[in-house]
PDB file of C-alpha atoms in Angstrom:
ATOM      1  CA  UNK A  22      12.816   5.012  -6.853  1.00 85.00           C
ATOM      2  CA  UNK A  23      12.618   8.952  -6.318  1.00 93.00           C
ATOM      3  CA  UNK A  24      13.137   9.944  -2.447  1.00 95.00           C
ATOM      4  CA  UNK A  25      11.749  12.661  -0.317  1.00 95.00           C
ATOM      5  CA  UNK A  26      13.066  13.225   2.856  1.00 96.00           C
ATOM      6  CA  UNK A  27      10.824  14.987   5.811  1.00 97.00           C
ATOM      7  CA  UNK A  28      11.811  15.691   9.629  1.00 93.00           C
ATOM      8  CA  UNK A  29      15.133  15.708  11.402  1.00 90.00           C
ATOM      9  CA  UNK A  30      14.286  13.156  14.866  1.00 93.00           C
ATOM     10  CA  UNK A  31      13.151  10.377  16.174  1.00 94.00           C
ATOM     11  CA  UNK A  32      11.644   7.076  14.521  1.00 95.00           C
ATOM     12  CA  UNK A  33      12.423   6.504  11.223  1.00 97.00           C
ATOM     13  CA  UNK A  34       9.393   5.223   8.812  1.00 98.00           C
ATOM     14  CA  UNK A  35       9.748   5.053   5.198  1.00 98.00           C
ATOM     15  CA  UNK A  36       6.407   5.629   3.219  1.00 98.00           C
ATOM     16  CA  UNK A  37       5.724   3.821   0.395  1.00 98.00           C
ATOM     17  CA  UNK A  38       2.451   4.642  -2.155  1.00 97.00           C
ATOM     18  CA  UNK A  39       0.190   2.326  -4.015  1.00 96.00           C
ATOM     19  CA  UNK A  40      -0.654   1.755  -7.270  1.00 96.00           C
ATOM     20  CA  UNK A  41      -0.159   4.854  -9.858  1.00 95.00           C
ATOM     21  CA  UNK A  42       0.146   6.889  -6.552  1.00 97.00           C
ATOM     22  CA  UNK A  43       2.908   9.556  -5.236  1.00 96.00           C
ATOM     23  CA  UNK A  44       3.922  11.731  -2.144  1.00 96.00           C
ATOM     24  CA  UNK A  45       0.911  13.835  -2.666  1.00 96.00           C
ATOM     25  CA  UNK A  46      -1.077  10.816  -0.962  1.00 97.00           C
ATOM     26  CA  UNK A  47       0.881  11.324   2.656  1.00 97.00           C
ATOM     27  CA  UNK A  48       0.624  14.607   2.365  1.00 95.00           C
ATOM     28  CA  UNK A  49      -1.303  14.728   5.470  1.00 95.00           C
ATOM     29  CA  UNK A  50       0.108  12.088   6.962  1.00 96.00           C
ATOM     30  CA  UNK A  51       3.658  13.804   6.621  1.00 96.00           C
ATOM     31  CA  UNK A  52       2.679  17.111   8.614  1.00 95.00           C
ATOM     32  CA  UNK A  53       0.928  14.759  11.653  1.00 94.00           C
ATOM     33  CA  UNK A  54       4.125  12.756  12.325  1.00 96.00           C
ATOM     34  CA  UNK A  55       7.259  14.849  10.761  1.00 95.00           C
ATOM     35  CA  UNK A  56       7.798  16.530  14.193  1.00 94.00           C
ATOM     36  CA  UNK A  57       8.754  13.361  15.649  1.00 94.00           C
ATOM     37  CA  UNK A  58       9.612  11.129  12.954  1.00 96.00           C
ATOM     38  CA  UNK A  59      12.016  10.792  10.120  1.00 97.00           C
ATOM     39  CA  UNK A  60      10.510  10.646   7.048  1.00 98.00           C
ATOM     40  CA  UNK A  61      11.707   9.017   3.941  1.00 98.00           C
ATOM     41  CA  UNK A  62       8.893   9.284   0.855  1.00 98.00           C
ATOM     42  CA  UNK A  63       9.394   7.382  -1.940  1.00 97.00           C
ATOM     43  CA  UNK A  64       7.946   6.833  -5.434  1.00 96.00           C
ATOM     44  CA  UNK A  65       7.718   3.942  -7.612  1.00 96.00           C
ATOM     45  CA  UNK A  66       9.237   3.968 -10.953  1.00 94.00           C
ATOM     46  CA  UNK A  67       6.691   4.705 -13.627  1.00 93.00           C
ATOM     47  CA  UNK A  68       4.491   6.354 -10.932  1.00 95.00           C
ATOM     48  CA  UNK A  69       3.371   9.976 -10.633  1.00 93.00           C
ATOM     49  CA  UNK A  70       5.365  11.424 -13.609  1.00 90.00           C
ATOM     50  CA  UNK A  71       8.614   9.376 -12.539  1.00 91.00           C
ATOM     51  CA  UNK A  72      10.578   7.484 -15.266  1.00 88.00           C
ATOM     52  CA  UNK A  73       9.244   3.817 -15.946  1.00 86.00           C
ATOM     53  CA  UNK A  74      11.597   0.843 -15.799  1.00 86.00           C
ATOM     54  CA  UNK A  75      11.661  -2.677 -17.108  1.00 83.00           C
ATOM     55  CA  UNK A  76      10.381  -5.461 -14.705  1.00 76.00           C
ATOM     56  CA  UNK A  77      10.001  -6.956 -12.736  1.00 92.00           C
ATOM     57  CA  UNK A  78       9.213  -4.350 -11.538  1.00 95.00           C
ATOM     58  CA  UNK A  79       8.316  -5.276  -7.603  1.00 95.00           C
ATOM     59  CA  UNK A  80      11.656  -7.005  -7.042  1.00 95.00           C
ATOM     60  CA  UNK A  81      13.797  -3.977  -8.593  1.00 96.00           C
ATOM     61  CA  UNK A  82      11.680  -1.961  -6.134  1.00 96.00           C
ATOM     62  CA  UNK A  83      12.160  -4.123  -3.308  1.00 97.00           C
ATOM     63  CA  UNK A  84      16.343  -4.088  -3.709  1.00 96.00           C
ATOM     64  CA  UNK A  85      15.805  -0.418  -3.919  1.00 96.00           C
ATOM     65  CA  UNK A  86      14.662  -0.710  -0.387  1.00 97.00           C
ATOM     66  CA  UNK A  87      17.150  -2.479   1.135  1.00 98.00           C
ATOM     67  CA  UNK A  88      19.884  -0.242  -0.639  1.00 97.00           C
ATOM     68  CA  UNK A  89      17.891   3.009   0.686  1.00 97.00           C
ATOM     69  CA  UNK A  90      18.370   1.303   4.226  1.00 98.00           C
ATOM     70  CA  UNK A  91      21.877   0.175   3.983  1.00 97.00           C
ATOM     71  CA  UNK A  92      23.430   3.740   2.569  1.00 96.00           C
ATOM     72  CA  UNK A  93      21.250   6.310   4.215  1.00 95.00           C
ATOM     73  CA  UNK A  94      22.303   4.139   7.035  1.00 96.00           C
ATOM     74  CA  UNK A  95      18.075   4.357   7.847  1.00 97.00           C
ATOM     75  CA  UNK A  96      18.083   2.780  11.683  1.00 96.00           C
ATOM     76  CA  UNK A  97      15.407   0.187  12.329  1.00 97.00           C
ATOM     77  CA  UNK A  98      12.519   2.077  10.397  1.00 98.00           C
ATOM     78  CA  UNK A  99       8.801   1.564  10.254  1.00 98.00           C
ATOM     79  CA  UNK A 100       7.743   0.465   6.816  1.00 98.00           C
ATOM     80  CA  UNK A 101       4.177   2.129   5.835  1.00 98.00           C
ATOM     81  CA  UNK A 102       2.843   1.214   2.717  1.00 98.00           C
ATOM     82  CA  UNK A 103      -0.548   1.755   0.727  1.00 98.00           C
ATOM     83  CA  UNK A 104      -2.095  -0.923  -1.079  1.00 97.00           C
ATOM     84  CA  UNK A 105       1.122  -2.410  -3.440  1.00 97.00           C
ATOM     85  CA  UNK A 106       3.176  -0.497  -1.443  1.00 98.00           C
ATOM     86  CA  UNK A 107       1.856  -2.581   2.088  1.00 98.00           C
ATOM     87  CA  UNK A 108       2.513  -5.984  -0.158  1.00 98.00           C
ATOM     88  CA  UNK A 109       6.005  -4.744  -0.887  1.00 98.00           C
ATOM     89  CA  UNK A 110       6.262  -3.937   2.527  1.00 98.00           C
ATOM     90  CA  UNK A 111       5.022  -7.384   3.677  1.00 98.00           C
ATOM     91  CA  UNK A 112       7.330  -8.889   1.071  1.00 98.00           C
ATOM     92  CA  UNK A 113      10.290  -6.942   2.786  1.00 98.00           C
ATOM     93  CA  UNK A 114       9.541  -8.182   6.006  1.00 98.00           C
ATOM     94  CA  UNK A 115       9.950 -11.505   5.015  1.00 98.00           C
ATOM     95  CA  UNK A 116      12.877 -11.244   4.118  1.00 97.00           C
ATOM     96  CA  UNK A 117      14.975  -8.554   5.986  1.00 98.00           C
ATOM     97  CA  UNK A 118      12.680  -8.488   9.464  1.00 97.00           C
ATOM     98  CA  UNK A 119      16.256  -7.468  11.151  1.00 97.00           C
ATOM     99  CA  UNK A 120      16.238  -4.247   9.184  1.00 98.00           C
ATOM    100  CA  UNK A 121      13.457  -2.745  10.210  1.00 98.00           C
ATOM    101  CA  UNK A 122      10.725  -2.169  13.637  1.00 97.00           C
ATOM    102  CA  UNK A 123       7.342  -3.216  11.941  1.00 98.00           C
ATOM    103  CA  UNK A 124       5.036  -2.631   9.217  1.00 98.00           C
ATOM    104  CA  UNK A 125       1.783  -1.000   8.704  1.00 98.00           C
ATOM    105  CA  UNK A 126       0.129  -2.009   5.963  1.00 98.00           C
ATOM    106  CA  UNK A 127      -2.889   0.150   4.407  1.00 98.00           C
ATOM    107  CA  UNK A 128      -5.540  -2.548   2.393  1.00 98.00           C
ATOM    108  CA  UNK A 129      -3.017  -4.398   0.936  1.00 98.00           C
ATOM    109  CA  UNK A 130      -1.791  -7.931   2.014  1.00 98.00           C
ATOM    110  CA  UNK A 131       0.182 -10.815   0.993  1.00 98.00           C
ATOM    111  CA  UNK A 132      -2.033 -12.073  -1.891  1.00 97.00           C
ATOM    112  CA  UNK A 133      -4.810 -10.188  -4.111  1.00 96.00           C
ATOM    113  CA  UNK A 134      -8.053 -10.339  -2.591  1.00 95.00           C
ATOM    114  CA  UNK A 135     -10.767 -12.873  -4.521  1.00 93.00           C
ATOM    115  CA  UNK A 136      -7.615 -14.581  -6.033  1.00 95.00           C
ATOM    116  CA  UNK A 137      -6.757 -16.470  -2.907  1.00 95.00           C
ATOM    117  CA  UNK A 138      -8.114 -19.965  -4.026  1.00 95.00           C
ATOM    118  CA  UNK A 139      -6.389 -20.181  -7.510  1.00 95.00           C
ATOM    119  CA  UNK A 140      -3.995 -22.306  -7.863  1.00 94.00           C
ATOM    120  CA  UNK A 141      -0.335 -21.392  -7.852  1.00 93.00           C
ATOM    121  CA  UNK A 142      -0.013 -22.838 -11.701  1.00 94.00           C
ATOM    122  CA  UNK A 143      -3.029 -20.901 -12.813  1.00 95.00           C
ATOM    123  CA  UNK A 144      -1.989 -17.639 -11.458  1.00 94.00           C
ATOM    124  CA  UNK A 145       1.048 -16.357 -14.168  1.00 94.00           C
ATOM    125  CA  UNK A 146      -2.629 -16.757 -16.912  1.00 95.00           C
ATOM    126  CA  UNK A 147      -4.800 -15.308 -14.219  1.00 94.00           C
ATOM    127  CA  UNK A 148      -2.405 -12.220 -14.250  1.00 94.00           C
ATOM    128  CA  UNK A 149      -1.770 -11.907 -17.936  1.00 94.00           C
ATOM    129  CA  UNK A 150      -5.333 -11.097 -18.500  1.00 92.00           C
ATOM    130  CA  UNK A 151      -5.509  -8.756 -15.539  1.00 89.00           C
ATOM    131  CA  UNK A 152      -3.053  -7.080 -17.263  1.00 91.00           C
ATOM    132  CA  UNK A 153      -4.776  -7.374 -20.632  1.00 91.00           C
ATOM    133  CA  UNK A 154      -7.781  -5.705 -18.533  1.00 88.00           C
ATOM    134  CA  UNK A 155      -6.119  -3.203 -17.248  1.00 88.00           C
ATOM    135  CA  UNK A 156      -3.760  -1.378 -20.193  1.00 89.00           C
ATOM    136  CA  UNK A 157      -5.135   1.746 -21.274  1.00 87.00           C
ATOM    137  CA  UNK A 158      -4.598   2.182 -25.139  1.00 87.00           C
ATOM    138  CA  UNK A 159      -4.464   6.328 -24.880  1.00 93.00           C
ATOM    139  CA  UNK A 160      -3.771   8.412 -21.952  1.00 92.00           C
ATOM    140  CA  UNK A 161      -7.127  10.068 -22.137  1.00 95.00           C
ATOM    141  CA  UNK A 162      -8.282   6.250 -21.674  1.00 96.00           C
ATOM    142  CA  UNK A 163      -5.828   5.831 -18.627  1.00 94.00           C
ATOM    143  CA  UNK A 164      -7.362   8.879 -17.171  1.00 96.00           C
ATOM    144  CA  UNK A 165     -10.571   8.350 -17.462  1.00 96.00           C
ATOM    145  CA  UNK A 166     -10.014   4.667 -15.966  1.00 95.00           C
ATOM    146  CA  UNK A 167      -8.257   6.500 -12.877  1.00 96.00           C
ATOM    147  CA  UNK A 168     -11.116   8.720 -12.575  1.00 97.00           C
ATOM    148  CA  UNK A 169     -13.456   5.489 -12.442  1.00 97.00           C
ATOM    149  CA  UNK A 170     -12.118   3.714  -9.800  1.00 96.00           C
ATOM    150  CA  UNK A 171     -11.305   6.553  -7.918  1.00 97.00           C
ATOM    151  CA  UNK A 172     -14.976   7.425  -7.619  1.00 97.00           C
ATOM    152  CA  UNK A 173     -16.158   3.692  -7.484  1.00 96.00           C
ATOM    153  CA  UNK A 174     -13.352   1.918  -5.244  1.00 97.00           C
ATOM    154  CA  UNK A 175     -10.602   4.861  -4.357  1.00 98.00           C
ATOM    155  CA  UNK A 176     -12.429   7.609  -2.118  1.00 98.00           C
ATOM    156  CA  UNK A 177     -16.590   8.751  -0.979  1.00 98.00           C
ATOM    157  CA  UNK A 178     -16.029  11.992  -1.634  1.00 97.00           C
ATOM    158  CA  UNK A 179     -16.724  13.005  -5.475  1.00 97.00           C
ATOM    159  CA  UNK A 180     -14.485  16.014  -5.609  1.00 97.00           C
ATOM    160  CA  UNK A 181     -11.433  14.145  -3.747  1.00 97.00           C
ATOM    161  CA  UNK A 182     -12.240  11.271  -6.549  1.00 98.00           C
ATOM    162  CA  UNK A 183     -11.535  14.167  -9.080  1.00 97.00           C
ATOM    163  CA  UNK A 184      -8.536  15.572  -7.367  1.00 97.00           C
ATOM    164  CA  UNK A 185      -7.003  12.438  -6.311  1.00 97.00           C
ATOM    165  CA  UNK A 186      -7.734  10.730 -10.473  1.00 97.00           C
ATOM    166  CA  UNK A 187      -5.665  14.239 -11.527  1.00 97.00           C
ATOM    167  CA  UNK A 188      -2.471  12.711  -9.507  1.00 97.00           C
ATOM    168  CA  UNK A 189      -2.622   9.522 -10.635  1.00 97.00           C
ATOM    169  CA  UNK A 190      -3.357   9.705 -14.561  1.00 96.00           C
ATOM    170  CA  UNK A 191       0.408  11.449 -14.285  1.00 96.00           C
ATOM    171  CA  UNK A 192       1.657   7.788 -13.496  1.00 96.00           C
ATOM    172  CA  UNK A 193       3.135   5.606 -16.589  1.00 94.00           C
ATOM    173  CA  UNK A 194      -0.019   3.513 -18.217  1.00 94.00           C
ATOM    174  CA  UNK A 195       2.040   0.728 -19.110  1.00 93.00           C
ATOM    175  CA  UNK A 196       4.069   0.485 -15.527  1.00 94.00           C
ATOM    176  CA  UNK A 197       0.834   0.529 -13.391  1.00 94.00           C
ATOM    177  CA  UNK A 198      -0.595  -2.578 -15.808  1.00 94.00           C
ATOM    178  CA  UNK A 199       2.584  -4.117 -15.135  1.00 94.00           C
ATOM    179  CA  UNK A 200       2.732  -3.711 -11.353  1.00 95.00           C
ATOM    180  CA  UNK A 201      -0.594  -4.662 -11.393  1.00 94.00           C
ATOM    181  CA  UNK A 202      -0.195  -7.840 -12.900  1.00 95.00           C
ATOM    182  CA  UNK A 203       2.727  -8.761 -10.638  1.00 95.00           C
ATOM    183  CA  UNK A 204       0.636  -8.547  -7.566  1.00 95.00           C
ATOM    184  CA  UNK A 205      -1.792 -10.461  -9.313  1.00 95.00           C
ATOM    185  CA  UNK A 206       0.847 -13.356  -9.694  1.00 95.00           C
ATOM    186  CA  UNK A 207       2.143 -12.976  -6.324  1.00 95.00           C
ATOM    187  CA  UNK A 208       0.817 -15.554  -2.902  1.00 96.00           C
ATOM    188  CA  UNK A 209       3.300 -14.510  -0.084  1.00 97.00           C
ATOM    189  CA  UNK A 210       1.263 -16.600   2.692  1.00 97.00           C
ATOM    190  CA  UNK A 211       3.566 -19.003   3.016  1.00 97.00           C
ATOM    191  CA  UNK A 212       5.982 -17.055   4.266  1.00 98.00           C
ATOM    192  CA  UNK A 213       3.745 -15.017   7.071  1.00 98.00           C
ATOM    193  CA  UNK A 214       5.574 -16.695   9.320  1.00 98.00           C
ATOM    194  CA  UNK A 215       9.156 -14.680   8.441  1.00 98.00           C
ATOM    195  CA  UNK A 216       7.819 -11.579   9.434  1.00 98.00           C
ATOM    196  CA  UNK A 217       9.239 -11.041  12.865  1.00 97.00           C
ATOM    197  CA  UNK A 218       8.248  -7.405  13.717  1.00 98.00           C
ATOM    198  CA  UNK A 219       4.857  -6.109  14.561  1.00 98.00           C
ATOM    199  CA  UNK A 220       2.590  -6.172  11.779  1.00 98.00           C
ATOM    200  CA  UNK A 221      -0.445  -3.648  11.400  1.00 98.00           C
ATOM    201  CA  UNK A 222      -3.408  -3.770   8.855  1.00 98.00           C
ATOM    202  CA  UNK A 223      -5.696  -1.229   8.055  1.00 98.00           C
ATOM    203  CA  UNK A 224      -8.455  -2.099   6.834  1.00 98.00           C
ATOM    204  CA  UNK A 225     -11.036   0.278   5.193  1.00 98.00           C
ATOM    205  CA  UNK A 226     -14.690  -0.161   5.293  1.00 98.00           C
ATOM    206  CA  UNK A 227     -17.620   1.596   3.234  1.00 97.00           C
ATOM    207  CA  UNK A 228     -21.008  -0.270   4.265  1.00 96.00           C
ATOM    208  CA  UNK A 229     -22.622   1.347   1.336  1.00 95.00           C
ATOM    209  CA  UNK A 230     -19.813  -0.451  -0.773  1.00 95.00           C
ATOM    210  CA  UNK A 231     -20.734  -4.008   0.916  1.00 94.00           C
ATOM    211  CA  UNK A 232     -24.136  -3.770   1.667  1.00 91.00           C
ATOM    212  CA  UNK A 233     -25.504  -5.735  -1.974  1.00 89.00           C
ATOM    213  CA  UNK A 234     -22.967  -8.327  -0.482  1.00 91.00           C
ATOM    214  CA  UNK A 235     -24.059  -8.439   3.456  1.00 93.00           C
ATOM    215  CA  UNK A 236     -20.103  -8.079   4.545  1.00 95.00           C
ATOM    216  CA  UNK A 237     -20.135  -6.522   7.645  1.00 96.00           C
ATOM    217  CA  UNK A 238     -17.326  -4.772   9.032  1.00 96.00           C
ATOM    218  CA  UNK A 239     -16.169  -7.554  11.588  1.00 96.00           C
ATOM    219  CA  UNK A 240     -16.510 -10.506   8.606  1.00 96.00           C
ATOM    220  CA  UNK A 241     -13.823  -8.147   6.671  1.00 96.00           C
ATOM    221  CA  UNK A 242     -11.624  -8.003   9.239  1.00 96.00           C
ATOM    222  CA  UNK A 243     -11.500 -12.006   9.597  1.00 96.00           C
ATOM    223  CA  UNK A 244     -11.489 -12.165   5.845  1.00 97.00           C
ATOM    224  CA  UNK A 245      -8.088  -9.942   6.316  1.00 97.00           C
ATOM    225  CA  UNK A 246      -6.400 -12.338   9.290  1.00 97.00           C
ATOM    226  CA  UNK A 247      -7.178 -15.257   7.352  1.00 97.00           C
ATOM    227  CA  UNK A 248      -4.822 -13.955   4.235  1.00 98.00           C
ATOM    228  CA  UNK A 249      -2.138 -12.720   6.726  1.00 98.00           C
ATOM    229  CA  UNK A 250      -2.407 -15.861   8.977  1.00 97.00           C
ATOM    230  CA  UNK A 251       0.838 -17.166   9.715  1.00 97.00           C
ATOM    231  CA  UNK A 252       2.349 -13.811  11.293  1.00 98.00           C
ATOM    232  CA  UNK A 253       3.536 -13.808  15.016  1.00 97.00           C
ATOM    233  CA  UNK A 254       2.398 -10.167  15.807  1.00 97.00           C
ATOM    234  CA  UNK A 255      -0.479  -9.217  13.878  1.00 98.00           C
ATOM    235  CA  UNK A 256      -3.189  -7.205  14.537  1.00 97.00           C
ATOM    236  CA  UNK A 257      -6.194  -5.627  12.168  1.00 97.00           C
ATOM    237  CA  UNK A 258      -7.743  -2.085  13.009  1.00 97.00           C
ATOM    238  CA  UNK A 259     -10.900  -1.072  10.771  1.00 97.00           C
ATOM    239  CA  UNK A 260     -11.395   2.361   9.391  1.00 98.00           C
ATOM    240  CA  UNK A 261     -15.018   2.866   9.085  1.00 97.00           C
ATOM    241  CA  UNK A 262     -16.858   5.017   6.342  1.00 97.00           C
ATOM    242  CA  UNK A 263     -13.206   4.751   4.053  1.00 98.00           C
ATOM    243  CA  UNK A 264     -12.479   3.153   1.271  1.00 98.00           C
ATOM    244  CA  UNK A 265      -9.153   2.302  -0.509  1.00 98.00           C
ATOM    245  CA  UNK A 266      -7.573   5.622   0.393  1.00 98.00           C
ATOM    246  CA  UNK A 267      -8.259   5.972   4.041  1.00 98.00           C
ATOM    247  CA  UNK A 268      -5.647   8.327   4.577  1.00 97.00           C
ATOM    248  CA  UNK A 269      -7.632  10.426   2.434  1.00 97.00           C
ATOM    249  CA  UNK A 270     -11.261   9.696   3.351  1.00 98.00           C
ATOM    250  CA  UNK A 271     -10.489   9.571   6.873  1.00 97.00           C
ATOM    251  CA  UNK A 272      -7.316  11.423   7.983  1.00 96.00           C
ATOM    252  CA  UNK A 273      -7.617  11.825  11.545  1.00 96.00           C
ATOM    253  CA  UNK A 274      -9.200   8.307  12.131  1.00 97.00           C
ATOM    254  CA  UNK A 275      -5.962   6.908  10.277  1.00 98.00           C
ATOM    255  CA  UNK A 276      -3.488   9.341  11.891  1.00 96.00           C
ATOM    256  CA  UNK A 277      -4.976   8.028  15.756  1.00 96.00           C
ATOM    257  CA  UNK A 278      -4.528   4.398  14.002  1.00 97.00           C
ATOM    258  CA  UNK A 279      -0.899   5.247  13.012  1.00 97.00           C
ATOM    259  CA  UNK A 280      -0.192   6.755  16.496  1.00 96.00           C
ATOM    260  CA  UNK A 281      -1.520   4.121  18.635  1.00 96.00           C
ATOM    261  CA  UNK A 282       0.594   1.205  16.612  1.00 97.00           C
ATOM    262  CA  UNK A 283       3.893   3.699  16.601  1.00 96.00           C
ATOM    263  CA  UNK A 284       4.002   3.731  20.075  1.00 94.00           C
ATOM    264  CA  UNK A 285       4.560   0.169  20.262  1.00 93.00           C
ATOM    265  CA  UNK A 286       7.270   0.044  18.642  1.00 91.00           C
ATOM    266  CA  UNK A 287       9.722   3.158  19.420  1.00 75.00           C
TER     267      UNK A 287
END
């Protein structure tokens, strides 16, 4: 897990970045709160040109966590994480609540969306062909794939889709199939109830993305507390016209979000 460190006061969070993802996507979110925040930025292994490891891959990066805490001596931080990052941040939670002040976690949650009614013996076959689906035989492959779902799923904006597909094609093929696949076996509902500190999800919302569906907005966000039922202080807050990246597609939207949940828990 590489480490970047920003600010010198005040709460500490530690930011954590989705799948194939790096720094470069809290860029933005670094400047708004490094004034009165410190800020501890890390990267995955295998992601955004660091060196891959052998899995599993989650649980390495969880005990990576609770060492950063323990010898940087980190008091009581805010975990913020972004898609895997937010379910490794939920995971974290339920187990070492007396470590840290809360959680806010961007669109990701305690199980993989559309696989929360498989069964728990189904779901190590469920996630080998996820993985299957999602290995990329040649880099140019991999970056084309990036490129993809950055345009269809990521971001609105075409030339953030480019610029943001750029960053992540750096990330190891192989790792982000594997991480992938873990979340995919993963169902940490059961244990909602463990996570003791106030719990934020974001959850972005593209109408255009839902429409063919009829989804609104509101029927998301119960679709969202239904997965993280279970958790004593939990609360949903909908960025509107974002999709998986809402950091990106909507900066100041997410930084008011951000704001209004960190002063809750100072």
């Amino acid at each position: 897990m590489h480490v970047e460190r920003h600010g010198k006061q005040g709460t500490p969070m530690i930011l954590i970045p989705g799948l194939a993802s790096g720094a470069w996507v809290w860029q933005d979110t670094v400047r708004q709160l490094e004034k009165d925040h410190v800020l501890y930025v890390v990267t995955l292994a295998g992601f955004d040109g660091q060196a891959a490891t052998e899995g599993p891959l989650l649980e390495k990066a969880r005990a990576s966590l609770l060492d950063l805490i323990q010898t940087q001596k980190i008091d009581k931080p805010v975990l913020l994480g972004h898609s895997i990052g937010a379910t490794l941040a939920i995971w974290f939670a339920q187990q070492h609540s007396e470590l840290i002040r809360g959680v806010i976690a961007v669109d990701g949650l305690p199980i993989s969306p559309g696989t929360e009614n498989t069964p728990a013996d189904q779901r190590p076959a469920l996630a080998a062909r996820f993985k299957t689906q999602m290995t990329a035989p040649t880099p140019e492959i991999f970056a084309a794939m990036q490129l993809q779902y950055m345009r269809t799923m990521g971001v609105i904006d075409e030339k953030l889709a480019q610029s943001a597909a750029r960053h992540t094609s750096k990330s190891d093929p192989v790792a982000t199939a594997n991480y992938a696949s873990e979340i995919v076996a993963m169902d940490l509902r059961k244990d909602m109830h463990k996570v003791l500190v106030p719990l934020l999800e974001i959850s972005p919302y593209y109408a255009t993305d839902f429409a063919s569906r009829n989804i609104s907005l509101e029927a998301k966000n119960a679709y969202y507390l239904s997965l993280l039922h279970g958790a004593p202080q939990l609360q949903v807050v909908a960025i509107n016209h974002s999709r998986h990246f809402p950091m990106l597609d909507q900066p100041q939207a997410f930084a008011e979000a951000l704001n209004q949940f960190l002063k809750t828990v100072q």
